[in-house]
mmCIF file of C-alpha atoms and ligand atoms in Angstrom:
data_model
loop_
_atom_site.group_PDB
_atom_site.id
_atom_site.type_symbol
_atom_site.label_atom_id
_atom_site.label_comp_id
_atom_site.label_asym_id
_atom_site.label_seq_id
_atom_site.Cartn_x
_atom_site.Cartn_y
_atom_site.Cartn_z
ATOM 1 C CA UNK A 1 10.897 10.828 -11.962
ATOM 2 C CA UNK A 2 12.832 9.971 -8.747
ATOM 3 C CA UNK A 3 11.665 10.817 -5.254
ATOM 4 C CA UNK A 4 14.084 11.816 -2.546
ATOM 5 C CA UNK A 5 13.897 8.778 -0.257
ATOM 6 C CA UNK A 6 14.185 5.028 -0.576
ATOM 7 C CA UNK A 7 11.659 2.725 1.108
ATOM 8 C CA UNK A 8 13.715 -0.483 0.974
ATOM 9 C CA UNK A 9 17.143 -1.686 -0.146
ATOM 10 C CA UNK A 10 19.300 -4.822 0.061
ATOM 11 C CA UNK A 11 22.815 -3.845 1.130
ATOM 12 C CA UNK A 12 25.491 -6.528 1.578
ATOM 13 C CA UNK A 13 23.410 -9.103 3.409
ATOM 14 C CA UNK A 14 21.047 -6.801 5.297
ATOM 15 C CA UNK A 15 17.813 -5.040 4.347
ATOM 16 C CA UNK A 16 17.437 -1.346 5.086
ATOM 17 C CA UNK A 17 13.876 -0.079 5.480
ATOM 18 C CA UNK A 18 12.566 3.408 6.108
ATOM 19 C CA UNK A 19 10.721 2.914 9.427
ATOM 20 C CA UNK A 20 7.299 4.352 8.596
ATOM 21 C CA UNK A 21 6.026 4.157 12.180
ATOM 22 C CA UNK A 22 8.384 7.042 13.026
ATOM 23 C CA UNK A 23 7.300 9.363 10.203
ATOM 24 C CA UNK A 24 6.805 12.300 9.945
ATOM 25 C CA UNK A 25 8.840 13.134 13.075
ATOM 26 C CA UNK A 26 11.883 11.020 12.288
ATOM 27 C CA UNK A 27 13.324 9.717 9.030
ATOM 28 C CA UNK A 28 15.082 6.668 10.398
ATOM 29 C CA UNK A 29 16.283 3.630 8.465
ATOM 30 C CA UNK A 30 16.092 0.305 10.301
ATOM 31 C CA UNK A 31 18.364 -2.627 9.594
ATOM 32 C CA UNK A 32 16.583 -5.959 9.158
ATOM 33 C CA UNK A 33 18.772 -9.051 9.498
ATOM 34 C CA UNK A 34 16.411 -12.033 9.780
ATOM 35 C CA UNK A 35 13.061 -13.232 8.393
ATOM 36 C CA UNK A 36 11.546 -12.832 11.905
ATOM 37 C CA UNK A 37 12.669 -9.215 12.033
ATOM 38 C CA UNK A 38 11.116 -8.702 8.609
ATOM 39 C CA UNK A 39 7.860 -10.350 9.751
ATOM 40 C CA UNK A 40 7.807 -8.009 12.753
ATOM 41 C CA UNK A 41 8.460 -4.980 10.519
ATOM 42 C CA UNK A 42 5.548 -5.932 8.235
ATOM 43 C CA UNK A 43 3.118 -6.709 11.094
ATOM 44 C CA UNK A 44 3.897 -3.516 12.974
ATOM 45 C CA UNK A 45 3.585 -1.357 9.797
ATOM 46 C CA UNK A 46 7.236 -0.260 9.723
ATOM 47 C CA UNK A 47 6.969 -1.314 6.079
ATOM 48 C CA UNK A 48 3.425 -1.117 4.747
ATOM 49 C CA UNK A 49 1.388 -0.581 1.594
ATOM 50 C CA UNK A 50 0.523 -3.599 -0.549
ATOM 51 C CA UNK A 51 3.364 -3.474 -3.147
ATOM 52 C CA UNK A 52 6.051 -2.705 -0.556
ATOM 53 C CA UNK A 53 4.875 -5.521 1.735
ATOM 54 C CA UNK A 54 5.347 -7.950 -1.173
ATOM 55 C CA UNK A 55 8.869 -6.718 -1.907
ATOM 56 C CA UNK A 56 9.835 -6.716 1.783
ATOM 57 C CA UNK A 57 8.664 -10.308 2.169
ATOM 58 C CA UNK A 58 10.755 -11.409 -0.834
ATOM 59 C CA UNK A 59 13.860 -9.842 0.749
ATOM 60 C CA UNK A 60 12.867 -11.545 4.011
ATOM 61 C CA UNK A 61 13.189 -14.907 2.240
ATOM 62 C CA UNK A 62 16.610 -13.875 0.890
ATOM 63 C CA UNK A 63 17.644 -13.232 4.517
ATOM 64 C CA UNK A 64 16.603 -16.798 5.323
ATOM 65 C CA UNK A 65 18.558 -18.212 2.360
ATOM 66 C CA UNK A 66 21.614 -16.403 3.654
ATOM 67 C CA UNK A 67 21.687 -18.579 6.771
ATOM 68 C CA UNK A 68 20.611 -21.925 5.431
ATOM 69 C CA UNK A 69 20.475 -23.953 2.260
ATOM 70 C CA UNK A 70 17.843 -26.312 3.672
ATOM 71 C CA UNK A 71 14.637 -26.151 1.644
ATOM 72 C CA UNK A 72 12.406 -26.750 4.719
ATOM 73 C CA UNK A 73 13.983 -23.862 6.619
ATOM 74 C CA UNK A 74 13.520 -21.445 3.719
ATOM 75 C CA UNK A 75 9.973 -22.707 3.385
ATOM 76 C CA UNK A 76 9.261 -21.981 7.088
ATOM 77 C CA UNK A 77 10.457 -18.408 6.525
ATOM 78 C CA UNK A 78 8.006 -18.137 3.605
ATOM 79 C CA UNK A 79 5.188 -19.446 5.848
ATOM 80 C CA UNK A 80 6.102 -16.974 8.596
ATOM 81 C CA UNK A 81 6.066 -14.061 6.155
ATOM 82 C CA UNK A 82 2.759 -15.237 4.623
ATOM 83 C CA UNK A 83 1.164 -15.119 8.073
ATOM 84 C CA UNK A 84 1.964 -11.431 8.669
ATOM 85 C CA UNK A 85 -0.926 -9.647 6.951
ATOM 86 C CA UNK A 86 -3.836 -11.428 5.243
ATOM 87 C CA UNK A 87 -5.432 -8.813 2.967
ATOM 88 C CA UNK A 88 -2.767 -7.387 0.639
ATOM 89 C CA UNK A 89 -2.583 -9.796 -2.307
ATOM 90 C CA UNK A 90 0.867 -8.518 -3.354
ATOM 91 C CA UNK A 91 2.345 -10.377 -0.346
ATOM 92 C CA UNK A 92 1.087 -13.695 -1.728
ATOM 93 C CA UNK A 93 1.894 -12.765 -5.328
ATOM 94 C CA UNK A 94 5.540 -12.063 -4.371
ATOM 95 C CA UNK A 95 5.903 -15.111 -2.154
ATOM 96 C CA UNK A 96 4.417 -17.319 -4.884
ATOM 97 C CA UNK A 97 7.153 -16.023 -7.198
ATOM 98 C CA UNK A 98 9.750 -16.797 -4.523
ATOM 99 C CA UNK A 99 8.290 -20.314 -4.060
ATOM 100 C CA UNK A 100 8.973 -20.970 -7.762
ATOM 101 C CA UNK A 101 12.626 -20.050 -7.167
ATOM 102 C CA UNK A 102 12.748 -22.401 -4.178
ATOM 103 C CA UNK A 103 11.374 -25.223 -6.314
ATOM 104 C CA UNK A 104 14.621 -25.079 -8.360
ATOM 105 C CA UNK A 105 17.348 -23.913 -5.987
ATOM 106 C CA UNK A 106 18.314 -22.836 -2.479
ATOM 107 C CA UNK A 107 21.110 -20.603 -3.758
ATOM 108 C CA UNK A 108 21.105 -17.195 -2.015
ATOM 109 C CA UNK A 109 21.877 -15.258 -5.191
ATOM 110 C CA UNK A 110 18.698 -16.550 -6.858
ATOM 111 C CA UNK A 111 16.541 -15.185 -3.995
ATOM 112 C CA UNK A 112 18.281 -11.805 -4.021
ATOM 113 C CA UNK A 113 17.789 -11.623 -7.780
ATOM 114 C CA UNK A 114 14.066 -12.439 -7.531
ATOM 115 C CA UNK A 115 13.522 -9.813 -4.807
ATOM 116 C CA UNK A 116 15.479 -7.230 -6.847
ATOM 117 C CA UNK A 117 13.382 -8.144 -9.871
ATOM 118 C CA UNK A 118 10.131 -7.642 -7.941
ATOM 119 C CA UNK A 119 11.445 -4.284 -6.733
ATOM 120 C CA UNK A 120 12.485 -3.120 -10.215
ATOM 121 C CA UNK A 121 9.215 -4.310 -11.725
ATOM 122 C CA UNK A 122 7.289 -2.345 -9.096
ATOM 123 C CA UNK A 123 9.269 0.801 -9.827
ATOM 124 C CA UNK A 124 8.471 0.477 -13.527
ATOM 125 C CA UNK A 125 4.823 -0.416 -12.870
ATOM 126 C CA UNK A 126 4.326 2.693 -10.730
ATOM 127 C CA UNK A 127 5.669 4.895 -13.530
ATOM 128 C CA UNK A 128 3.335 3.277 -16.070
ATOM 129 C CA UNK A 129 0.339 3.699 -13.734
ATOM 130 C CA UNK A 130 1.349 7.334 -13.414
ATOM 131 C CA UNK A 131 1.629 7.823 -17.169
ATOM 132 C CA UNK A 132 -1.801 6.291 -17.863
ATOM 133 C CA UNK A 133 -3.364 8.123 -14.924
ATOM 134 C CA UNK A 134 -2.226 11.563 -16.116
ATOM 135 C CA UNK A 135 -4.854 11.435 -18.896
ATOM 136 C CA UNK A 136 -7.615 11.389 -16.233
ATOM 137 C CA UNK A 137 -6.424 14.532 -14.456
ATOM 138 C CA UNK A 138 -7.962 17.811 -15.655
ATOM 139 C CA UNK A 139 -6.218 21.209 -15.522
ATOM 140 C CA UNK A 140 -6.187 22.782 -12.032
ATOM 141 C CA UNK A 141 -7.310 19.438 -10.636
ATOM 142 C CA UNK A 142 -8.592 19.125 -7.108
ATOM 143 C CA UNK A 143 -8.052 15.517 -6.028
ATOM 144 C CA UNK A 144 -8.824 13.449 -2.987
ATOM 145 C CA UNK A 145 -7.034 10.257 -1.958
ATOM 146 C CA UNK A 146 -7.196 8.008 1.117
ATOM 147 C CA UNK A 147 -4.536 6.380 3.304
ATOM 148 C CA UNK A 148 -1.113 6.282 1.637
ATOM 149 C CA UNK A 149 -0.788 4.749 -1.800
ATOM 150 C CA UNK A 150 2.248 6.830 -2.632
ATOM 151 C CA UNK A 151 5.961 6.290 -2.951
ATOM 152 C CA UNK A 152 6.080 5.158 0.678
ATOM 153 C CA UNK A 153 3.863 2.196 -0.189
ATOM 154 C CA UNK A 154 5.968 1.036 -3.144
ATOM 155 C CA UNK A 155 9.487 0.923 -4.590
ATOM 156 C CA UNK A 156 8.577 3.640 -7.109
ATOM 157 C CA UNK A 157 6.424 6.776 -7.249
ATOM 158 C CA UNK A 158 3.370 5.051 -5.794
ATOM 159 C CA UNK A 159 0.104 3.953 -7.338
ATOM 160 C CA UNK A 160 -2.658 6.454 -6.482
ATOM 161 C CA UNK A 161 -0.124 9.271 -6.119
ATOM 162 C CA UNK A 162 1.830 8.376 -9.283
ATOM 163 C CA UNK A 163 -0.495 10.274 -11.689
ATOM 164 C CA UNK A 164 -0.471 13.198 -9.240
ATOM 165 C CA UNK A 165 3.351 13.338 -9.239
ATOM 166 C CA UNK A 166 3.523 13.132 -13.016
ATOM 167 C CA UNK A 167 0.742 15.709 -13.534
ATOM 168 C CA UNK A 168 2.223 18.010 -10.862
ATOM 169 C CA UNK A 169 1.691 21.180 -12.938
ATOM 170 C CA UNK A 170 -2.009 20.403 -13.324
ATOM 171 C CA UNK A 171 -2.652 19.845 -9.591
ATOM 172 C CA UNK A 172 -4.217 22.678 -7.633
ATOM 173 C CA UNK A 173 -4.864 20.640 -4.467
ATOM 174 C CA UNK A 174 -4.867 17.117 -3.040
ATOM 175 C CA UNK A 175 -7.187 16.546 -0.090
ATOM 176 C CA UNK A 176 -5.516 14.134 2.317
ATOM 177 C CA UNK A 177 -7.891 12.484 4.806
ATOM 178 C CA UNK A 178 -5.995 11.713 8.014
ATOM 179 C CA UNK A 179 -6.900 7.969 7.840
ATOM 180 C CA UNK A 180 -7.571 6.858 11.373
ATOM 181 C CA UNK A 181 -6.599 4.798 13.233
ATOM 182 C CA UNK A 182 -2.934 4.748 12.190
ATOM 183 C CA UNK A 183 -2.964 8.089 10.335
ATOM 184 C CA UNK A 184 -1.274 7.016 7.096
ATOM 185 C CA UNK A 185 -2.831 10.104 5.465
ATOM 186 C CA UNK A 186 -1.708 12.665 8.041
ATOM 187 C CA UNK A 187 1.692 11.092 8.729
ATOM 188 C CA UNK A 188 2.707 9.601 5.378
ATOM 189 C CA UNK A 189 0.778 11.032 2.416
ATOM 190 C CA UNK A 190 1.039 14.542 3.860
ATOM 191 C CA UNK A 191 4.788 13.982 4.396
ATOM 192 C CA UNK A 192 5.592 12.805 0.904
ATOM 193 C CA UNK A 193 3.347 15.309 -0.914
ATOM 194 C CA UNK A 194 4.690 18.331 0.970
ATOM 195 C CA UNK A 195 8.270 17.092 0.564
ATOM 196 C CA UNK A 196 7.715 16.959 -3.172
ATOM 197 C CA UNK A 197 5.988 20.369 -3.327
ATOM 198 C CA UNK A 198 2.541 19.077 -4.289
ATOM 199 C CA UNK A 199 -0.206 21.392 -2.977
ATOM 200 C CA UNK A 200 -2.075 19.370 -0.341
ATOM 201 C CA UNK A 201 -4.658 19.928 2.395
ATOM 202 C CA UNK A 202 -5.176 17.682 5.402
ATOM 203 C CA UNK A 203 -8.750 16.954 6.512
ATOM 204 C CA UNK A 204 -10.164 14.662 9.137
ATOM 205 C CA UNK A 205 -11.868 11.555 7.799
ATOM 206 C CA UNK A 206 -15.257 12.829 8.931
ATOM 207 C CA UNK A 207 -14.888 15.972 6.749
ATOM 208 C CA UNK A 208 -14.795 14.026 3.472
ATOM 209 C CA UNK A 209 -18.572 14.182 2.910
ATOM 210 C CA UNK A 210 -18.656 17.914 3.522
ATOM 211 C CA UNK A 211 -15.754 18.612 1.158
ATOM 212 C CA UNK A 212 -17.216 16.434 -1.611
ATOM 213 C CA UNK A 213 -20.712 17.882 -1.203
ATOM 214 C CA UNK A 214 -19.347 21.422 -1.558
ATOM 215 C CA UNK A 215 -17.961 20.658 -5.034
ATOM 216 C CA UNK A 216 -14.353 20.993 -3.865
ATOM 217 C CA UNK A 217 -13.099 17.775 -5.526
ATOM 218 C CA UNK A 218 -12.823 16.846 -9.227
ATOM 219 C CA UNK A 219 -11.657 13.250 -8.783
ATOM 220 C CA UNK A 220 -10.715 10.675 -6.151
ATOM 221 C CA UNK A 221 -7.785 8.269 -6.623
ATOM 222 C CA UNK A 222 -7.017 5.515 -4.123
ATOM 223 C CA UNK A 223 -4.827 2.413 -4.065
ATOM 224 C CA UNK A 224 -5.829 -1.206 -3.461
ATOM 225 C CA UNK A 225 -4.814 -4.169 -1.345
ATOM 226 C CA UNK A 226 -6.729 -6.839 -3.248
ATOM 227 C CA UNK A 227 -8.937 -6.663 -6.320
ATOM 228 C CA UNK A 228 -11.190 -9.573 -7.235
ATOM 229 C CA UNK A 229 -12.224 -10.808 -10.701
ATOM 230 C CA UNK A 230 -15.398 -8.677 -10.703
ATOM 231 C CA UNK A 231 -13.491 -5.541 -9.627
ATOM 232 C CA UNK A 232 -14.507 -5.440 -5.947
ATOM 233 C CA UNK A 233 -11.601 -3.781 -4.174
ATOM 234 C CA UNK A 234 -10.215 -4.068 -0.643
ATOM 235 C CA UNK A 235 -8.354 -0.983 0.520
ATOM 236 C CA UNK A 236 -7.780 0.903 3.771
ATOM 237 C CA UNK A 237 -10.810 1.181 6.038
ATOM 238 C CA UNK A 238 -12.824 4.202 4.974
ATOM 239 C CA UNK A 239 -12.330 3.686 1.238
ATOM 240 C CA UNK A 240 -15.837 2.253 0.804
ATOM 241 C CA UNK A 241 -17.403 5.280 2.505
ATOM 242 C CA UNK A 242 -15.350 7.589 0.271
ATOM 243 C CA UNK A 243 -16.482 5.724 -2.868
ATOM 244 C CA UNK A 244 -20.153 5.989 -1.872
ATOM 245 C CA UNK A 245 -19.728 9.694 -1.104
ATOM 246 C CA UNK A 246 -17.982 10.226 -4.446
ATOM 247 C CA UNK A 247 -20.780 8.509 -6.385
ATOM 248 C CA UNK A 248 -23.478 10.445 -4.493
ATOM 249 C CA UNK A 249 -21.707 13.684 -5.405
ATOM 250 C CA UNK A 250 -20.956 12.708 -9.043
ATOM 251 C CA UNK A 251 -17.195 12.694 -8.527
ATOM 252 C CA UNK A 252 -15.214 10.033 -10.480
ATOM 253 C CA UNK A 253 -13.561 7.452 -8.213
ATOM 254 C CA UNK A 254 -10.442 5.686 -9.561
ATOM 255 C CA UNK A 255 -8.478 2.763 -8.141
ATOM 256 C CA UNK A 256 -4.786 2.697 -9.126
ATOM 257 C CA UNK A 257 -3.047 -0.648 -8.709
ATOM 258 C CA UNK A 258 -0.609 -3.053 -10.330
ATOM 259 C CA UNK A 259 -1.719 -6.402 -11.734
ATOM 260 C CA UNK A 260 0.049 -8.016 -8.751
ATOM 261 C CA UNK A 261 -2.849 -6.741 -6.594
ATOM 262 C CA UNK A 262 -5.475 -8.582 -8.676
ATOM 263 C CA UNK A 263 -6.428 -11.939 -7.204
ATOM 264 C CA UNK A 264 -8.062 -13.780 -10.086
ATOM 265 C CA UNK A 265 -8.713 -16.812 -7.887
ATOM 266 C CA UNK A 266 -11.489 -14.882 -6.136
ATOM 267 C CA UNK A 267 -14.780 -13.983 -7.845
ATOM 268 C CA UNK A 268 -15.952 -11.187 -5.553
ATOM 269 C CA UNK A 269 -15.151 -9.087 -2.507
ATOM 270 C CA UNK A 270 -17.097 -11.283 -0.031
ATOM 271 C CA UNK A 271 -14.257 -13.799 -0.196
ATOM 272 C CA UNK A 272 -11.497 -11.361 0.821
ATOM 273 C CA UNK A 273 -9.956 -11.995 4.237
ATOM 274 C CA UNK A 274 -10.068 -8.642 6.051
ATOM 275 C CA UNK A 275 -7.303 -8.045 8.600
ATOM 276 C CA UNK A 276 -8.546 -7.235 12.110
ATOM 277 C CA UNK A 277 -5.957 -5.305 14.114
ATOM 278 C CA UNK A 278 -5.554 -4.638 17.833
ATOM 279 C CA UNK A 279 -7.907 -2.479 19.907
ATOM 280 C CA UNK A 280 -5.038 -0.305 21.102
ATOM 281 C CA UNK A 281 -4.662 1.286 17.643
ATOM 282 C CA UNK A 282 -8.091 2.874 18.198
ATOM 283 C CA UNK A 283 -7.923 3.465 21.944
ATOM 284 C CA UNK A 284 -4.596 5.288 21.754
ATOM 285 C CA UNK A 285 -3.162 7.897 19.399
ATOM 286 C CA UNK A 286 0.645 7.831 19.230
ATOM 287 C CA UNK A 287 0.752 6.072 22.623
ATOM 288 C CA UNK A 288 -1.668 8.457 24.374
ATOM 289 C CA UNK A 289 -4.918 6.932 25.691
ATOM 290 C CA UNK A 290 -7.980 8.649 24.245
ATOM 291 C CA UNK A 291 -10.743 6.310 25.451
ATOM 292 C CA UNK A 292 -11.675 4.581 28.716
ATOM 293 C CA UNK A 293 -9.697 1.358 29.240
ATOM 294 C CA UNK A 294 -12.984 -0.557 29.713
ATOM 295 C CA UNK A 295 -14.435 0.204 26.258
ATOM 296 C CA UNK A 296 -14.281 -2.536 23.618
ATOM 297 C CA UNK A 297 -12.960 -1.513 20.193
ATOM 298 C CA UNK A 298 -13.389 -3.086 16.758
ATOM 299 C CA UNK A 299 -10.597 -2.413 14.283
ATOM 300 C CA UNK A 300 -10.962 -3.786 10.738
ATOM 301 C CA UNK A 301 -7.952 -2.490 8.770
ATOM 302 C CA UNK A 302 -9.630 -2.671 5.349
ATOM 303 C CA UNK A 303 -13.043 -2.588 3.732
ATOM 304 C CA UNK A 304 -14.336 -3.672 0.346
ATOM 305 C CA UNK A 305 -15.630 -1.197 -2.222
ATOM 306 C CA UNK A 306 -18.044 -2.900 -4.622
ATOM 307 C CA UNK A 307 -16.997 -2.526 -8.270
ATOM 308 C CA UNK A 308 -20.123 -0.517 -9.106
ATOM 309 C CA UNK A 309 -18.660 2.469 -7.207
ATOM 310 C CA UNK A 310 -15.362 2.415 -9.127
ATOM 311 C CA UNK A 311 -15.254 4.524 -12.296
ATOM 312 C CA UNK A 312 -12.149 2.718 -13.651
ATOM 313 C CA UNK A 313 -8.895 1.029 -12.660
ATOM 314 C CA UNK A 314 -5.541 2.612 -13.503
ATOM 315 C CA UNK A 315 -3.066 -0.230 -14.099
ATOM 316 C CA UNK A 316 0.318 -0.651 -15.774
ATOM 317 C CA UNK A 317 -1.611 -1.973 -18.782
ATOM 318 C CA UNK A 318 -3.860 1.061 -19.129
ATOM 319 C CA UNK A 319 -7.196 2.313 -17.821
ATOM 320 C CA UNK A 320 -9.309 -0.770 -17.383
ATOM 321 C CA UNK A 321 -12.712 -2.045 -16.300
ATOM 322 C CA UNK A 322 -13.494 -5.475 -14.854
ATOM 323 C CA UNK A 323 -13.896 -8.413 -15.203
ATOM 324 C CA UNK A 324 -10.208 -9.266 -14.708
ATOM 325 C CA UNK A 325 -8.947 -12.579 -16.038
HETATM 326 O O1 LIG B 1 -2.329 -0.830 6.437
HETATM 327 P P1 LIG B 1 -1.539 -0.259 5.289
HETATM 328 O O2 LIG B 1 -0.906 1.047 5.626
HETATM 329 O O3 LIG B 1 -0.567 -1.251 4.711
HETATM 330 O O4 LIG B 1 -2.654 0.019 4.180
HETATM 331 C C1 LIG B 1 -2.250 0.579 2.952
HETATM 332 C C2 LIG B 1 -3.361 0.799 2.010
HETATM 333 O O5 LIG B 1 -4.508 0.538 2.286
HETATM 334 C C3 LIG B 1 -2.974 1.276 0.623
HETATM 335 O O6 LIG B 1 -3.969 2.092 0.080
HETATM 336 C C4 LIG B 1 -2.793 0.058 -0.291
HETATM 337 O O7 LIG B 1 -1.947 -0.878 0.315
HETATM 338 C C5 LIG B 1 -2.258 0.428 -1.617
HETATM 339 S S1 LIG B 1 -0.572 0.941 -1.531
HETATM 340 C C6 LIG B 1 -0.020 1.313 -3.094
#
């Protein structure tokens, strides 16, 4: 299955990204020419979603290798890209792969090839997650997701949305929580589902409990930014609340993610570094102030769902349960 947009591509020495900060109003591709521009694009969520961040960072290193063959300079680009977002493990997984390339060569072609490889692997992984996930979707399924773990977050058909795309004929509705503060649900998931003719309904985050308690959902599927050995899972803020609500209402709660999201160096979720983002993301919506200037705001971008709330993990290697090795 192919979707009708491309999130990232390397084209003759530049990287073209779909600027996700402008969606759904504008479908604009931005040209990225340097590692600093790529770091800015990742930090400001122009490219976002754990798998896509990893791929973007790998291309960012290729941009560095285009201008220098000095190992230290390529290494500084890697450090810069590593400092962009702390939670998504895919960023570190990809850059660790790129570091192995740098250990042997500074040749540009080798970095382009590694980034292309990461991109192709992700595309294939998404399809496999989708194929395994289809078995969990009943006829006339009513699903709920959170944030955007779709095609926009990957180089393929997404993670959480992959089974939904492949089981399209079995889907009667996907509830899309808006996902404050940056509205990845309302702006991105709603955009890609409607564009691909998947029946979807937008709700505000605070309506999730009501909708689940009324028996309107058969299963929840979300993505992940980092999964620890015991299965604790960091994902967009609000995922933990959704998992607790799902368990309370006897609704299965699945996490769909590639193995590149699993950080086996960490035993449990307490050790995950949670990204804190700026106050302005909460105090403004799309540039418009919605709160008094004087109020303080606290903006953790992710939370950790303990493994006990997760029914199973949908990976490229099948439906799995922790521990992960
Ligand atoms: O801050 P974002 O938009 O990068 O957060 C994205 C998420 O939380 C996704 O659910 C996660 O990265 C999985 S994407 C396949």
